[in-house]
């Protein structure tokens, strides 16, 4: 039966092997070039311009659309009678359809311009930078699309009431 080795001898060999492995790893790291510093993240995109003719037109058309929607929901046209009632309903429906198409299709960035106005009130004149701000910006655009769908439904309803009748 061979003589068994003392446990301390086994442990000593293990410690030396680990020590040599660590020493080799340290030598590799010392010879390697230093890591390059991390590049700063790119700047956030510029905000959508809310001024100019297109921005002001989008805002004013949206305000007119909200007023037309309120008039349609309150059925102010019941104050008129005959032909003026039909013309009023057609005009109201036309305005609502135009605003709905403008907001839902994002034509000339109308929806983005409207949402950027709200975001500018919240965070100042800049684009969404972090995850929370991007989340809020996306949800705001989704809400504008839903508002546009409601405008479209009210506009089509007013046009049908004017042409087909009630």
CSV table of C-alpha atoms in Angstrom, one decimal:
chain,number,residue,atom,x,y,z
A,1,UNK,CA,0.0,0.0,0.0
A,2,UNK,CA,1.5,3.3,-1.0
A,3,UNK,CA,2.2,5.8,1.6
A,4,UNK,CA,-0.6,8.4,1.6
A,5,UNK,CA,0.3,12.0,1.1
A,6,UNK,CA,-0.2,14.5,3.9
A,7,UNK,CA,-3.3,16.8,3.3
A,8,UNK,CA,-1.2,19.9,3.7
A,9,UNK,CA,1.0,18.9,0.8
A,10,UNK,CA,-2.1,18.6,-1.4
A,11,UNK,CA,-3.3,21.9,-0.3
A,12,UNK,CA,0.1,23.5,-0.9
A,13,UNK,CA,0.2,22.2,-4.5
A,14,UNK,CA,-3.3,23.6,-5.0
A,15,UNK,CA,-2.4,27.0,-3.6
A,16,UNK,CA,0.8,27.2,-5.7
A,17,UNK,CA,-1.2,26.3,-8.9
A,18,UNK,CA,-3.8,28.9,-8.2
A,19,UNK,CA,-1.1,31.5,-7.3
A,20,UNK,CA,0.7,30.8,-10.6
A,21,UNK,CA,-2.6,31.1,-12.5
A,22,UNK,CA,-3.3,34.4,-10.9
A,23,UNK,CA,0.2,35.6,-11.6
A,24,UNK,CA,-0.1,34.6,-15.3
A,25,UNK,CA,-3.4,36.4,-15.6
A,26,UNK,CA,-1.9,39.6,-14.0
A,27,UNK,CA,1.0,39.5,-16.4
A,28,UNK,CA,-1.5,39.2,-19.4
A,29,UNK,CA,-3.4,42.1,-18.1
A,30,UNK,CA,-0.3,44.2,-17.6
A,31,UNK,CA,0.8,43.5,-21.2
A,32,UNK,CA,-2.6,44.3,-22.7
A,33,UNK,CA,-3.3,47.9,-23.8
A,34,UNK,CA,-5.4,50.0,-21.4
A,35,UNK,CA,-9.1,49.9,-22.2
A,36,UNK,CA,-10.4,52.8,-24.1
A,37,UNK,CA,-12.7,55.2,-22.2
A,38,UNK,CA,-16.4,54.7,-23.0
A,39,UNK,CA,-17.8,57.1,-25.5
A,40,UNK,CA,-20.5,59.4,-24.2
A,41,UNK,CA,-24.0,58.6,-25.5
A,42,UNK,CA,-25.2,60.4,-28.5
A,43,UNK,CA,-27.2,63.6,-27.9
A,44,UNK,CA,-31.0,63.2,-27.9
A,45,UNK,CA,-32.8,64.0,-31.1
A,46,UNK,CA,-34.0,67.6,-31.5
A,47,UNK,CA,-37.6,68.2,-30.6
A,48,UNK,CA,-40.2,68.5,-33.3
A,49,UNK,CA,-40.6,72.2,-34.2
A,50,UNK,CA,-43.9,73.5,-32.9
A,51,UNK,CA,-43.6,77.0,-34.4
A,52,UNK,CA,-44.0,78.1,-38.0
A,53,UNK,CA,-47.0,78.0,-40.2
A,54,UNK,CA,-47.5,74.2,-40.0
A,55,UNK,CA,-47.2,74.1,-36.2
A,56,UNK,CA,-49.6,77.0,-35.6
A,57,UNK,CA,-52.0,75.6,-38.2
A,58,UNK,CA,-52.0,72.2,-36.5
A,59,UNK,CA,-52.7,73.8,-33.1
A,60,UNK,CA,-55.5,76.1,-34.4
A,61,UNK,CA,-57.1,73.3,-36.4
A,62,UNK,CA,-57.0,71.0,-33.3
A,63,UNK,CA,-58.6,73.7,-31.1
A,64,UNK,CA,-61.3,74.3,-33.8
A,65,UNK,CA,-61.8,70.5,-33.9
A,66,UNK,CA,-62.3,70.3,-30.1
A,67,UNK,CA,-64.8,73.1,-30.3
A,68,UNK,CA,-66.6,71.4,-33.2
A,69,UNK,CA,-66.7,68.1,-31.3
A,70,UNK,CA,-68.2,69.9,-28.3
A,71,UNK,CA,-70.8,71.5,-30.5
A,72,UNK,CA,-71.6,68.1,-32.1
A,73,UNK,CA,-71.9,66.3,-28.8
A,74,UNK,CA,-74.1,69.1,-27.3
A,75,UNK,CA,-76.2,69.1,-30.5
A,76,UNK,CA,-76.3,72.9,-30.8
A,77,UNK,CA,-77.7,72.4,-34.3
A,78,UNK,CA,-81.1,71.7,-32.8
A,79,UNK,CA,-81.4,75.4,-32.3
A,80,UNK,CA,-81.7,75.9,-36.1
A,81,UNK,CA,-84.3,74.6,-38.5
A,82,UNK,CA,-84.5,73.7,-42.1
A,83,UNK,CA,-81.7,74.4,-44.5
A,84,UNK,CA,-79.3,76.2,-42.1
A,85,UNK,CA,-79.4,73.1,-39.9
A,86,UNK,CA,-78.3,70.9,-42.8
A,87,UNK,CA,-75.5,73.3,-43.8
A,88,UNK,CA,-74.4,73.6,-40.2
A,89,UNK,CA,-74.2,69.9,-39.8
A,90,UNK,CA,-72.3,69.4,-43.0
A,91,UNK,CA,-69.8,72.1,-42.1
A,92,UNK,CA,-69.4,70.7,-38.6
A,93,UNK,CA,-68.9,67.2,-40.0
A,94,UNK,CA,-66.4,68.5,-42.6
A,95,UNK,CA,-64.3,70.2,-40.0
A,96,UNK,CA,-64.3,67.2,-37.7
A,97,UNK,CA,-63.3,64.9,-40.6
A,98,UNK,CA,-60.5,67.2,-41.7
A,99,UNK,CA,-59.1,67.5,-38.2
A,100,UNK,CA,-59.4,63.7,-37.7
A,101,UNK,CA,-57.5,63.0,-40.8
A,102,UNK,CA,-54.8,65.5,-39.8
A,103,UNK,CA,-54.3,64.0,-36.4
A,104,UNK,CA,-54.6,60.3,-37.2
A,105,UNK,CA,-52.4,60.3,-40.3
A,106,UNK,CA,-49.8,62.6,-38.8
A,107,UNK,CA,-49.8,64.6,-42.0
A,108,UNK,CA,-47.1,67.4,-41.8
A,109,UNK,CA,-46.2,65.9,-38.4
A,110,UNK,CA,-49.4,67.5,-36.9
A,111,UNK,CA,-49.8,64.8,-34.2
A,112,UNK,CA,-46.1,65.1,-33.3
A,113,UNK,CA,-46.3,68.9,-33.2
A,114,UNK,CA,-49.3,68.8,-30.9
A,115,UNK,CA,-47.7,66.2,-28.6
A,116,UNK,CA,-44.4,68.2,-28.5
A,117,UNK,CA,-46.3,71.2,-27.3
A,118,UNK,CA,-47.6,69.3,-24.3
A,119,UNK,CA,-44.1,67.7,-23.7
A,120,UNK,CA,-42.5,71.2,-23.9
A,121,UNK,CA,-44.9,72.3,-21.1
A,122,UNK,CA,-43.8,69.3,-19.1
A,123,UNK,CA,-40.0,69.1,-19.7
A,124,UNK,CA,-39.0,72.2,-21.6
A,125,UNK,CA,-38.0,72.5,-25.2
A,126,UNK,CA,-36.3,69.2,-25.8
A,127,UNK,CA,-37.0,65.7,-27.1
A,128,UNK,CA,-37.7,62.8,-24.8
A,129,UNK,CA,-34.4,61.6,-23.3
A,130,UNK,CA,-35.0,58.7,-20.9
A,131,UNK,CA,-37.4,55.7,-20.9
A,132,UNK,CA,-40.0,57.5,-18.8
A,133,UNK,CA,-40.2,60.4,-21.2
A,134,UNK,CA,-40.3,58.3,-24.3
A,135,UNK,CA,-43.1,56.2,-22.7
A,136,UNK,CA,-45.1,59.4,-22.0
A,137,UNK,CA,-44.5,60.7,-25.5
A,138,UNK,CA,-45.7,57.5,-27.1
A,139,UNK,CA,-48.8,57.3,-24.9
A,140,UNK,CA,-49.6,61.0,-25.7
A,141,UNK,CA,-49.4,60.3,-29.4
A,142,UNK,CA,-51.6,57.2,-28.9
A,143,UNK,CA,-54.2,59.4,-27.1
A,144,UNK,CA,-54.1,61.9,-29.9
A,145,UNK,CA,-54.9,59.1,-32.4
A,146,UNK,CA,-57.8,58.0,-30.2
A,147,UNK,CA,-59.1,61.6,-30.1
A,148,UNK,CA,-58.7,61.7,-33.9
A,149,UNK,CA,-60.8,58.5,-34.2
A,150,UNK,CA,-63.5,60.1,-32.0
A,151,UNK,CA,-63.4,63.2,-34.2
A,152,UNK,CA,-63.8,61.0,-37.3
A,153,UNK,CA,-66.8,59.2,-35.8
A,154,UNK,CA,-68.5,62.4,-34.8
A,155,UNK,CA,-67.8,64.0,-38.2
A,156,UNK,CA,-69.2,61.0,-40.1
A,157,UNK,CA,-72.2,61.0,-37.8
A,158,UNK,CA,-72.9,64.7,-38.4
A,159,UNK,CA,-72.5,64.2,-42.2
A,160,UNK,CA,-74.9,61.3,-42.1
A,161,UNK,CA,-77.4,63.2,-40.0
A,162,UNK,CA,-77.3,66.1,-42.6
A,163,UNK,CA,-77.6,63.9,-45.6
A,164,UNK,CA,-79.7,60.9,-44.5
A,165,UNK,CA,-81.6,62.6,-41.7
A,166,UNK,CA,-82.6,61.4,-38.3
